[in-house]
Amino acid sequence: MEHSKQPQYTSNEIKDTGDSSSVPNGHFDGLVKRPAGTVRTPVPQPPAAECVSHRPVNAVMESWREERTRSVEDNEMSLPSLAAAYTTILRGLGEDPQRQGLLKTPWRAATAMQFFTKGYQEKIIDVMNDAIFDEDHDEMVIVKDIDMFSMCEHHLVPIFGRVHIGYLPNKRVLGLSKLARIVEIYSRRLQVQERLTKQIAVAITEALQPTGVGVVIEATHMCMVMRGVQKMNSKTVTSTMLGVFREDPKTRDEFLTLIRS
Amino acid sequence: MEYHHDSEMKEVVAKYLNICIESKQNGLCKEEKDSKDSAGINKLPRIENAYTTILSELGEDVDREGLLRTPLRAAKAMQFLTKGYKEAPKDILNDAIFDENHEEMVIVKDIDLFSLCEHHLVPFFGKAHIAYLPNKKVVGLSKLARIVEIYSRRLQVQERLTKQIASAISEALEPAGVAVVIEATHMCMVMRGVQKMNASTVTSVMLGKFQDDPKARKEFLDLAIRK
């Protein structure tokens, strides 16, 4: 791994000159290393949670609209090398890749992994653009118990759980399934639960400019259950409260009570 | 700067292609030389490189902070999840078989089980319920759970897993009957493909008296499965 690249990019440097094709998605550690022109496959960078608040508003909007995406053609092109990698793994684990049950496993595993990271193929803007409506409604809207499946970026093992989203519209409401689609786009990636929660909240904020957004995720991490410390019943709960959800304890209380019921 | 990145990219691409070819050649040779690789450590770098390839092919940036050591962690995790290959029932069962004049059913239920689907390399997990009718020989109770561990920490198919557990107990103890029931959720069905959240798969193997005598089977199912 080329560690020599690391010192060149500090958290204060923004390798962003306003040119939309090279705008990083707010992730400062490990910015776009390869300029747009020389890249064979686009490399999307999920935004780092802490950095969003420091950046100017229009740069944040740009990053939301300009997420780099993987394409279906990229998927097809990557499949042989992914399958070869999986064959190596099978051999490395001491299995016989030629036995009947494992013959097509590298291809199946490669396709499965591409499916588990299909969030990199989708853009928020495609999913949301048509479903924002002007509605004179300023009471809380909650969509809860959205099943979520993600992959732990540290161990490449599944994370699954439920997402509860609430927002206070400010004259604009969003189609309800679009909230679930936003969850899908961000969760079908290599993720860290804290970042996932923040990304969902920020995406809704940027699209609707509501008075407030609250996102709560409770999930089970297979990396903790199947291996390592092996605690079967443990759950991780993360939440992000923006706007009036953060400032007003009564609003937050209402949201938390309603998602619990 | 751009040239630097460009040539490095090409190096990385050339490297992993070589690794793919090398690993195929080495893999074949290694299997002939050492069929029993006692040091999984030897294989770790190869698995690590494979994971690095996978990460970059999926479109991720392998140099970003969160992914820097992921290939190593994922390789070790995978080795842990398949550690059952290195273990054999006779290693753990031999000391814990006792002569006991007991011929009534012994059930150990709700044994948490975690395995990997051999078709998609995605976890499946659930519970195993084991019962046996001793024939003068009983086994330490935790050993039943350890047998489950040995066979489940492999690339598995649920049907085969159930059968292997039943056969292992049968061979070691020669009991009058063995019954194993596994109910599991397959992530390959839940997270992808048909995406049915609540589906669970149940497989069972009944040997000896459990197969011949419906009353014994019923007793087991009532005690272990019915909540």
Short mmCIF file of C-alpha atoms in Angstrom, two decimals:
data_model
loop_
_atom_site.label_atom_id
_atom_site.label_comp_id
_atom_site.label_asym_id
_atom_site.label_seq_id
_atom_site.Cartn_x
_atom_site.Cartn_y
_atom_site.Cartn_z
CA MET A 1 0.00 0.00 0.00
CA GLU A 2 1.29 3.44 -0.85
CA HIS A 3 1.49 5.13 2.50
CA SER A 4 3.67 7.91 1.13
CA LYS A 5 0.56 9.58 -0.22
CA GLN A 6 -0.91 10.14 3.23
CA PRO A 7 1.19 13.09 4.52
CA GLN A 8 0.32 15.18 1.51
CA TYR A 9 -3.29 15.51 2.57
CA THR A 10 -4.04 17.03 5.93
CA SER A 11 -7.51 17.55 7.24
CA ASN A 12 -7.29 21.26 6.53
CA GLU A 13 -6.43 20.99 2.89
CA ILE A 14 -9.24 20.92 0.45
CA LYS A 15 -8.20 19.59 -2.91
CA ASP A 16 -11.25 21.21 -4.35
CA THR A 17 -11.02 24.12 -6.69
CA GLY A 18 -14.74 24.28 -7.26
CA ASP A 19 -14.50 22.13 -10.34
CA SER A 20 -17.48 19.85 -9.95
CA SER A 21 -15.90 16.82 -11.54
CA SER A 22 -13.21 16.52 -8.87
CA VAL A 23 -15.18 17.57 -5.80
CA PRO A 24 -14.56 15.03 -3.06
CA ASN A 25 -17.54 13.95 -1.03
CA GLY A 26 -16.39 15.74 2.06
CA HIS A 27 -13.89 13.06 3.00
CA PHE A 28 -10.66 14.80 3.89
CA ASP A 29 -8.45 11.91 4.91
CA GLY A 30 -7.70 10.20 1.66
CA LEU A 31 -9.00 12.65 -0.86
CA VAL A 32 -9.27 11.95 -4.53
CA LYS A 33 -5.81 10.62 -5.18
CA ARG A 34 -6.28 10.20 -8.87
CA PRO A 35 -7.32 13.21 -10.92
CA ALA A 36 -10.55 12.65 -12.79
CA GLY A 37 -8.95 12.19 -16.20
CA THR A 38 -6.72 9.20 -15.46
CA VAL A 39 -9.18 7.09 -13.47
CA ARG A 40 -10.44 3.90 -15.00
CA THR A 41 -13.14 3.35 -12.42
CA PRO A 42 -14.55 6.23 -10.40
CA VAL A 43 -13.64 6.14 -6.72
CA PRO A 44 -16.46 7.42 -4.55
CA GLN A 45 -15.60 8.83 -1.13
CA PRO A 46 -18.30 8.66 1.52
CA PRO A 47 -18.39 11.94 3.45
CA ALA A 48 -16.70 12.07 6.85
CA ALA A 49 -19.25 12.96 9.46
CA GLU A 50 -17.27 15.59 11.33
CA CYS A 51 -16.16 17.57 8.31
CA VAL A 52 -19.53 18.55 6.89
CA SER A 53 -20.16 21.39 9.30
CA HIS A 54 -16.84 23.10 8.47
CA ARG A 55 -17.43 23.32 4.77
CA PRO A 56 -19.19 26.14 2.96
CA VAL A 57 -22.83 25.34 2.19
CA ASN A 58 -22.58 25.35 -1.60
CA ALA A 59 -19.63 22.92 -1.50
CA VAL A 60 -21.75 20.57 0.60
CA MET A 61 -24.60 20.85 -1.89
CA GLU A 62 -22.19 20.21 -4.75
CA SER A 63 -20.87 17.08 -3.08
CA TRP A 64 -24.37 15.73 -2.62
CA ARG A 65 -25.22 16.26 -6.24
CA GLU A 66 -21.91 15.10 -7.65
CA GLU A 67 -21.42 11.74 -5.93
CA ARG A 68 -19.08 9.63 -8.01
CA THR A 69 -20.75 6.45 -9.09
CA ARG A 70 -19.76 3.02 -10.19
CA SER A 71 -21.55 1.91 -13.33
CA VAL A 72 -23.00 -1.38 -14.45
CA GLU A 73 -20.19 -1.64 -17.01
CA ASP A 74 -17.64 -1.20 -14.23
CA ASN A 75 -19.29 -4.06 -12.42
CA GLU A 76 -19.00 -6.33 -15.42
CA MET A 77 -15.38 -5.39 -15.97
CA SER A 78 -14.47 -6.02 -12.34
CA LEU A 79 -16.14 -9.40 -12.13
CA PRO A 80 -13.21 -11.55 -13.41
CA SER A 81 -10.69 -10.03 -11.02
CA LEU A 82 -13.14 -10.21 -8.14
CA ALA A 83 -13.77 -13.88 -8.93
CA ALA A 84 -10.02 -14.53 -9.10
CA ALA A 85 -9.58 -12.86 -5.73
CA TYR A 86 -12.29 -15.02 -4.20
CA THR A 87 -10.70 -18.15 -5.65
CA THR A 88 -7.45 -17.14 -3.96
CA ILE A 89 -9.29 -16.68 -0.71
CA LEU A 90 -10.93 -20.11 -0.94
CA ARG A 91 -7.57 -21.71 -1.56
CA GLY A 92 -5.98 -19.71 1.20
CA LEU A 93 -8.58 -20.99 3.65
CA GLY A 94 -7.69 -24.58 2.79
CA GLU A 95 -10.76 -25.37 0.73
CA ASP A 96 -10.78 -27.03 -2.67
CA PRO A 97 -12.27 -24.56 -5.17
CA GLN A 98 -12.86 -27.43 -7.61
CA ARG A 99 -15.34 -29.32 -5.48
CA GLN A 100 -18.90 -29.26 -6.68
CA GLY A 101 -20.31 -26.91 -4.05
CA LEU A 102 -17.57 -24.34 -4.61
CA LEU A 103 -17.23 -24.43 -8.39
CA LYS A 104 -19.17 -21.25 -9.09
CA THR A 105 -18.76 -19.72 -5.65
CA PRO A 106 -16.18 -17.09 -6.67
CA TRP A 107 -18.61 -15.69 -9.21
CA ARG A 108 -21.56 -15.85 -6.86
CA ALA A 109 -19.57 -14.26 -4.04
CA ALA A 110 -18.30 -11.53 -6.37
CA THR A 111 -21.80 -10.71 -7.60
CA ALA A 112 -23.09 -10.80 -4.02
CA MET A 113 -20.38 -8.38 -2.90
CA GLN A 114 -21.20 -6.06 -5.75
CA PHE A 115 -24.82 -6.17 -4.67
CA PHE A 116 -23.85 -5.41 -1.07
CA THR A 117 -22.00 -2.31 -2.30
CA LYS A 118 -24.53 -1.21 -4.89
CA GLY A 119 -24.94 2.04 -3.00
CA TYR A 120 -21.88 3.22 -4.89
CA GLN A 121 -23.83 2.91 -8.14
CA GLU A 122 -26.65 5.18 -7.15
CA LYS A 123 -26.97 8.89 -6.70
CA ILE A 124 -29.27 10.56 -4.18
CA ILE A 125 -30.33 13.06 -6.79
CA ASP A 126 -31.73 10.35 -9.09
CA VAL A 127 -33.78 8.88 -6.32
CA MET A 128 -35.18 12.05 -4.85
CA ASN A 129 -35.66 14.64 -7.53
CA ASP A 130 -39.22 13.97 -8.51
CA ALA A 131 -40.61 13.17 -5.11
CA ILE A 132 -40.28 16.47 -3.28
CA PHE A 133 -43.67 18.13 -2.90
CA ASP A 134 -44.79 21.46 -1.57
CA GLU A 135 -47.15 20.80 1.28
CA ASP A 136 -48.26 23.10 4.03
CA HIS A 137 -47.41 20.65 6.78
CA ASP A 138 -45.18 21.39 9.69
CA GLU A 139 -45.84 18.47 12.02
CA MET A 140 -43.43 15.63 12.54
CA VAL A 141 -43.24 12.92 9.91
CA ILE A 142 -41.71 9.61 11.01
CA VAL A 143 -40.86 6.51 9.04
CA LYS A 144 -39.68 3.80 11.38
CA ASP A 145 -38.49 0.18 11.34
CA ILE A 146 -36.79 0.47 7.98
CA ASP A 147 -34.75 -2.74 7.67
CA MET A 148 -31.16 -1.91 6.91
CA PHE A 149 -28.32 -4.12 5.70
CA SER A 150 -24.79 -2.86 5.43
CA MET A 151 -21.20 -4.13 5.42
CA CYS A 152 -18.70 -3.34 8.13
CA GLU A 153 -15.80 -1.58 6.43
CA HIS A 154 -13.33 -2.99 8.92
CA HIS A 155 -14.06 -6.70 8.60
CA LEU A 156 -16.24 -6.96 5.48
CA VAL A 157 -18.92 -8.75 7.50
CA PRO A 158 -22.65 -7.79 7.50
CA ILE A 159 -24.33 -5.28 9.76
CA PHE A 160 -28.10 -5.35 9.93
CA GLY A 161 -30.72 -3.52 11.87
CA ARG A 162 -33.44 -0.92 11.71
CA VAL A 163 -33.46 2.73 10.88
CA HIS A 164 -35.98 5.24 12.24
CA ILE A 165 -36.20 8.61 10.54
CA GLY A 166 -38.18 11.65 11.60
CA TYR A 167 -38.27 15.15 10.17
CA LEU A 168 -40.16 18.38 10.63
CA PRO A 169 -41.02 19.66 7.15
CA ASN A 170 -40.65 23.28 6.24
CA LYS A 171 -43.23 23.54 3.47
CA ARG A 172 -41.61 20.67 1.57
CA VAL A 173 -42.29 16.99 2.12
CA LEU A 174 -40.63 13.96 0.63
CA GLY A 175 -42.23 10.81 -0.77
CA LEU A 176 -42.10 8.31 2.07
CA SER A 177 -40.42 5.49 0.23
CA LYS A 178 -37.68 7.94 -0.71
CA LEU A 179 -36.57 7.96 2.89
CA ALA A 180 -36.14 4.20 2.68
CA ARG A 181 -34.33 4.59 -0.64
CA ILE A 182 -31.89 7.04 0.90
CA VAL A 183 -31.24 4.45 3.60
CA GLU A 184 -30.61 1.85 0.90
CA ILE A 185 -28.15 3.99 -1.03
CA TYR A 186 -26.01 4.80 1.98
CA SER A 187 -26.27 1.45 3.71
CA ARG A 188 -25.34 -0.67 0.69
CA ARG A 189 -21.71 0.42 1.06
CA LEU A 190 -18.69 -0.33 3.22
CA GLN A 191 -19.80 1.57 6.24
CA VAL A 192 -19.28 2.61 9.80
CA GLN A 193 -22.60 2.95 11.64
CA GLU A 194 -21.85 6.47 12.88
CA ARG A 195 -21.11 7.71 9.40
CA LEU A 196 -24.16 6.01 7.93
CA THR A 197 -26.46 7.74 10.41
CA LYS A 198 -24.96 11.11 9.65
CA GLN A 199 -25.06 10.65 5.89
CA ILE A 200 -28.76 9.83 5.93
CA ALA A 201 -29.52 12.86 8.09
CA VAL A 202 -27.42 15.18 5.97
CA ALA A 203 -28.94 13.94 2.71
CA ILE A 204 -32.47 14.63 3.96
CA THR A 205 -31.42 18.04 5.26
CA GLU A 206 -29.82 19.01 1.99
CA ALA A 207 -32.76 17.88 -0.11
CA LEU A 208 -35.64 19.30 1.89
CA GLN A 209 -34.18 22.01 4.12
CA PRO A 210 -36.55 20.93 6.87
CA THR A 211 -36.77 22.49 10.29
CA GLY A 212 -35.14 19.43 11.77
CA VAL A 213 -34.16 15.83 11.09
CA GLY A 214 -33.63 12.92 13.47
CA VAL A 215 -32.18 9.54 12.48
CA VAL A 216 -31.76 6.62 14.86
CA ILE A 217 -30.16 3.33 13.83
CA GLU A 218 -30.04 0.22 15.97
CA ALA A 219 -28.04 -2.56 14.47
CA THR A 220 -26.34 -5.85 15.15
CA HIS A 221 -22.76 -6.14 13.99
CA MET A 222 -21.82 -9.62 12.86
CA CYS A 223 -18.18 -8.73 13.44
CA MET A 224 -19.01 -8.59 17.16
CA VAL A 225 -21.42 -11.51 17.18
CA MET A 226 -19.71 -14.09 14.97
CA ARG A 227 -16.12 -13.37 15.89
CA GLY A 228 -13.99 -11.30 18.22
CA VAL A 229 -15.77 -10.68 21.47
CA GLN A 230 -18.78 -12.85 20.41
CA LYS A 231 -21.60 -11.15 22.24
CA MET A 232 -24.79 -12.55 20.72
CA ASN A 233 -27.34 -10.07 21.95
CA SER A 234 -25.47 -6.81 21.75
CA LYS A 235 -26.88 -3.98 19.68
CA THR A 236 -25.33 -0.70 18.66
CA VAL A 237 -27.53 2.39 18.63
CA THR A 238 -26.46 5.62 16.95
CA SER A 239 -28.42 8.77 16.37
CA THR A 240 -28.08 12.08 14.60
CA MET A 241 -30.30 15.02 15.49
CA LEU A 242 -30.16 18.11 13.31
CA GLY A 243 -31.94 21.42 13.51
CA VAL A 244 -34.81 21.69 15.92
CA PHE A 245 -34.40 18.04 16.94
CA ARG A 246 -31.04 18.98 18.39
CA GLU A 247 -32.07 22.29 19.94
CA ASP A 248 -35.49 21.47 21.34
CA PRO A 249 -35.56 18.63 23.86
CA LYS A 250 -39.34 18.31 23.62
CA THR A 251 -39.23 17.63 19.89
CA ARG A 252 -36.51 15.07 20.38
CA ASP A 253 -38.51 13.46 23.16
CA GLU A 254 -41.59 13.20 20.97
CA PHE A 255 -39.57 11.59 18.21
CA LEU A 256 -37.90 9.09 20.51
CA THR A 257 -41.18 8.16 22.19
CA LEU A 258 -42.94 7.64 18.88
CA ILE A 259 -40.25 5.40 17.48
CA ARG A 260 -40.27 3.32 20.61
CA SER A 261 -44.01 2.66 20.63
CA MET B 1 2.04 14.34 -9.48
CA GLU B 2 -0.34 12.93 -12.06
CA TYR B 3 2.36 10.83 -13.70
CA HIS B 4 3.29 9.46 -10.31
CA HIS B 5 -0.27 8.38 -9.62
CA ASP B 6 -0.72 7.01 -13.11
CA SER B 7 2.36 4.79 -13.01
CA GLU B 8 1.54 3.64 -9.49
CA MET B 9 -1.92 2.69 -10.67
CA LYS B 10 -0.42 0.64 -13.47
CA GLU B 11 1.92 -1.03 -11.00
CA VAL B 12 -0.95 -1.98 -8.75
CA VAL B 13 -2.95 -3.34 -11.69
CA ALA B 14 0.04 -5.37 -12.88
CA LYS B 15 0.67 -6.59 -9.35
CA TYR B 16 -2.76 -8.01 -8.78
CA LEU B 17 -2.92 -9.63 -12.17
CA ASN B 18 0.35 -11.33 -11.32
CA ILE B 19 -1.00 -12.33 -7.97
CA CYS B 20 -4.03 -13.92 -9.62
CA ILE B 21 -1.80 -15.91 -11.96
CA GLU B 22 0.76 -16.71 -9.27
CA SER B 23 -1.81 -17.79 -6.78
CA LYS B 24 -3.34 -20.18 -9.30
CA GLN B 25 0.06 -21.75 -9.97
CA ASN B 26 1.18 -21.70 -6.36
CA GLY B 27 -2.15 -22.98 -5.19
CA LEU B 28 -1.84 -26.10 -7.33
CA CYS B 29 1.77 -26.72 -6.26
CA LYS B 30 1.11 -26.04 -2.60
CA GLU B 31 -1.77 -28.50 -2.50
CA GLU B 32 0.52 -31.24 -3.74
CA LYS B 33 3.29 -30.35 -1.31
CA ASP B 34 1.56 -29.73 1.99
CA SER B 35 -1.95 -31.00 2.23
CA LYS B 36 -2.05 -30.16 5.91
CA ASP B 37 -1.00 -26.54 6.25
CA SER B 38 -0.54 -26.12 9.95
CA ALA B 39 0.41 -22.45 9.72
CA GLY B 40 -2.54 -20.44 8.42
CA ILE B 41 -0.12 -17.57 8.80
CA ASN B 42 1.55 -18.64 5.56
CA LYS B 43 -1.62 -18.08 3.64
CA LEU B 44 -2.55 -14.81 5.31
CA PRO B 45 -0.69 -12.45 2.93
CA ARG B 46 -2.33 -14.08 -0.08
CA ILE B 47 -5.79 -13.72 1.39
CA GLU B 48 -4.92 -10.16 2.35
CA ASN B 49 -3.89 -9.30 -1.18
CA ALA B 50 -7.07 -10.86 -2.50
CA TYR B 51 -9.10 -8.61 -0.22
CA THR B 52 -7.17 -5.55 -1.33
CA THR B 53 -8.06 -6.45 -4.90
CA ILE B 54 -11.69 -6.90 -3.95
CA LEU B 55 -11.84 -3.50 -2.25
CA SER B 56 -10.36 -1.67 -5.20
CA GLU B 57 -12.49 -3.54 -7.71
CA LEU B 58 -15.61 -2.57 -5.78
CA GLY B 59 -14.71 1.05 -6.43
CA GLU B 60 -13.48 1.93 -2.96
CA ASP B 61 -10.32 3.86 -2.16
CA VAL B 62 -8.03 1.36 -0.41
CA ASP B 63 -5.91 4.16 1.03
CA ARG B 64 -8.62 5.88 2.98
CA GLU B 65 -8.26 5.71 6.72
CA GLY B 66 -11.13 3.33 7.45
CA LEU B 67 -9.92 0.77 4.92
CA LEU B 68 -6.18 0.86 5.53
CA ARG B 69 -5.99 -2.34 7.56
CA THR B 70 -9.24 -3.84 6.36
CA PRO B 71 -7.62 -6.49 4.11
CA LEU B 72 -5.71 -7.85 7.10
CA ARG B 73 -8.73 -7.72 9.40
CA ALA B 74 -11.00 -9.29 6.81
CA ALA B 75 -8.45 -12.05 6.12
CA LYS B 76 -8.13 -12.84 9.82
CA ALA B 77 -11.89 -12.71 10.26
CA MET B 78 -12.34 -15.15 7.40
CA GLN B 79 -9.75 -17.48 8.89
CA PHE B 80 -11.57 -17.35 12.22
CA LEU B 81 -14.89 -18.05 10.55
CA THR B 82 -13.41 -21.14 8.88
CA LYS B 83 -11.34 -22.41 11.80
CA GLY B 84 -13.42 -25.56 11.93
CA TYR B 85 -11.32 -27.05 9.16
CA LYS B 86 -8.40 -27.44 11.52
CA GLU B 87 -10.38 -29.19 14.23
CA ALA B 88 -11.67 -32.72 14.45
CA PRO B 89 -14.30 -34.13 16.81
CA LYS B 90 -12.03 -36.86 18.13
CA ASP B 91 -9.66 -34.24 19.49
CA ILE B 92 -12.27 -32.82 21.79
CA LEU B 93 -14.51 -35.78 22.48
CA ASN B 94 -12.01 -38.38 23.56
CA ASP B 95 -11.57 -37.25 27.14
CA ALA B 96 -15.15 -36.35 27.87
CA ILE B 97 -16.98 -39.62 27.29
CA PHE B 98 -18.12 -41.20 30.53
CA ASP B 99 -19.72 -44.50 31.39
CA GLU B 100 -23.07 -43.78 32.93
CA ASN B 101 -26.03 -46.04 33.41
CA HIS B 102 -28.45 -43.61 31.80
CA GLU B 103 -30.72 -44.43 28.90
CA GLU B 104 -33.14 -41.51 28.91
CA MET B 105 -33.06 -38.68 26.43
CA VAL B 106 -30.45 -35.97 26.83
CA ILE B 107 -31.21 -32.71 25.04
CA VAL B 108 -29.03 -29.64 24.60
CA LYS B 109 -31.04 -26.95 22.87
CA ASP B 110 -30.69 -23.35 21.66
CA ILE B 111 -27.02 -23.71 20.78
CA ASP B 112 -26.17 -20.50 18.89
CA LEU B 113 -24.67 -21.34 15.56
CA PHE B 114 -22.80 -19.19 13.02
CA SER B 115 -21.64 -20.48 9.70
CA LEU B 116 -20.78 -19.31 6.19
CA CYS B 117 -22.84 -20.17 3.15
CA GLU B 118 -20.47 -21.93 0.76
CA HIS B 119 -22.29 -20.57 -2.25
CA HIS B 120 -22.10 -16.85 -1.50
CA LEU B 121 -19.57 -16.62 1.34
CA VAL B 122 -22.19 -14.79 3.39
CA PRO B 123 -23.10 -15.75 6.99
CA PHE B 124 -26.01 -17.83 8.10
CA PHE B 125 -26.84 -18.15 11.76
CA GLY B 126 -29.39 -19.71 14.00
CA LYS B 127 -29.83 -22.34 16.67
CA ALA B 128 -29.06 -26.01 16.88
CA HIS B 129 -30.96 -28.46 19.06
CA ILE B 130 -29.32 -31.81 19.75
CA ALA B 131 -30.69 -34.87 21.48
CA TYR B 132 -29.32 -38.37 21.99
CA LEU B 133 -30.37 -41.55 23.74
CA PRO B 134 -27.24 -42.78 25.55
CA ASN B 135 -26.23 -46.40 25.40
CA LYS B 136 -24.20 -46.59 28.58
CA LYS B 137 -21.98 -43.74 27.43
CA VAL B 138 -22.67 -40.06 27.99
CA VAL B 139 -20.68 -37.09 26.76
CA GLY B 140 -19.80 -33.81 28.47
CA LEU B 141 -22.56 -31.38 27.56
CA SER B 142 -20.38 -28.60 26.29
CA LYS B 143 -18.81 -31.08 23.89
CA LEU B 144 -22.05 -31.18 21.95
CA ALA B 145 -21.77 -27.43 21.50
CA ARG B 146 -18.13 -27.79 20.53
CA ILE B 147 -19.04 -30.31 17.84
CA VAL B 148 -21.49 -27.75 16.48
CA GLU B 149 -18.68 -25.18 16.48
CA ILE B 150 -16.24 -27.45 14.64
CA TYR B 151 -18.63 -28.18 11.81
CA SER B 152 -20.27 -24.79 11.59
CA ARG B 153 -17.06 -22.77 11.38
CA ARG B 154 -16.60 -23.90 7.78
CA LEU B 155 -18.00 -23.14 4.36
CA GLN B 156 -21.24 -25.04 4.75
CA VAL B 157 -24.57 -26.05 3.41
CA GLN B 158 -27.15 -26.35 6.18
CA GLU B 159 -28.19 -29.86 5.21
CA ARG B 160 -24.63 -31.14 5.31
CA LEU B 161 -23.91 -29.37 8.58
CA THR B 162 -26.86 -31.08 10.28
CA LYS B 163 -25.78 -34.45 8.99
CA GLN B 164 -22.16 -34.01 10.02
CA ILE B 165 -23.09 -33.11 13.57
CA ALA B 166 -25.39 -36.13 13.85
CA SER B 167 -22.79 -38.48 12.35
CA ALA B 168 -20.02 -37.23 14.63
CA ILE B 169 -22.07 -37.85 17.76
CA SER B 170 -23.24 -41.19 16.44
CA GLU B 171 -19.71 -42.40 15.71
CA ALA B 172 -18.22 -41.21 18.97
CA LEU B 173 -20.87 -42.38 21.41
CA GLU B 174 -22.69 -45.19 19.57
CA PRO B 175 -25.95 -44.11 21.19
CA ALA B 176 -29.37 -45.64 20.69
CA GLY B 177 -30.39 -42.59 18.71
CA VAL B 178 -29.34 -39.07 17.75
CA ALA B 179 -31.47 -36.16 16.62
CA VAL B 180 -30.24 -32.80 15.38
CA VAL B 181 -32.45 -29.89 14.33
CA ILE B 182 -31.05 -26.61 13.01
CA GLU B 183 -33.12 -23.52 12.34
CA ALA B 184 -31.19 -20.75 10.69
CA THR B 185 -31.52 -17.46 8.86
CA HIS B 186 -29.51 -17.20 5.68
CA MET B 187 -28.17 -13.73 4.98
CA CYS B 188 -27.80 -14.68 1.32
CA MET B 189 -31.61 -14.81 1.23
CA VAL B 190 -32.22 -11.85 3.50
CA MET B 191 -29.63 -9.31 2.34
CA ARG B 192 -29.67 -10.10 -1.36
CA GLY B 193 -31.45 -12.19 -3.96
CA VAL B 194 -35.05 -12.76 -2.99
CA GLN B 195 -34.71 -10.55 0.14
CA LYS B 196 -37.15 -12.21 2.48
CA MET B 197 -36.43 -10.81 5.95
CA ASN B 198 -38.29 -13.29 8.10
CA ALA B 199 -37.67 -16.57 6.32
CA SER B 200 -35.83 -19.22 8.28
CA THR B 201 -34.64 -22.63 7.14
CA VAL B 202 -35.11 -25.73 9.30
CA THR B 203 -33.24 -28.99 8.70
CA SER B 204 -33.22 -32.10 10.79
CA VAL B 205 -31.50 -35.45 10.96
CA MET B 206 -32.94 -38.36 12.99
CA LEU B 207 -30.81 -41.44 13.52
CA GLY B 208 -31.47 -44.70 15.31
CA LYS B 209 -34.42 -44.72 17.66
CA PHE B 210 -35.39 -41.19 16.72
CA GLN B 211 -35.92 -42.41 13.19
CA ASP B 212 -37.74 -45.63 14.08
CA ASP B 213 -39.83 -44.59 17.04
CA PRO B 214 -42.29 -41.74 16.47
CA LYS B 215 -42.81 -41.32 20.21
CA ALA B 216 -39.15 -40.60 20.85
CA ARG B 217 -39.13 -38.12 18.00
CA LYS B 218 -42.26 -36.43 19.31
CA GLU B 219 -40.81 -36.16 22.80
CA PHE B 220 -37.68 -34.51 21.44
CA LEU B 221 -39.59 -32.07 19.28
CA ASP B 222 -41.92 -31.14 22.10
CA LEU B 223 -39.11 -30.53 24.55
CA ALA B 224 -36.68 -28.79 22.24
CA ILE B 225 -38.68 -26.97 19.60
CA ARG B 226 -42.08 -26.12 20.94
CA LYS B 227 -41.79 -22.91 22.95
#
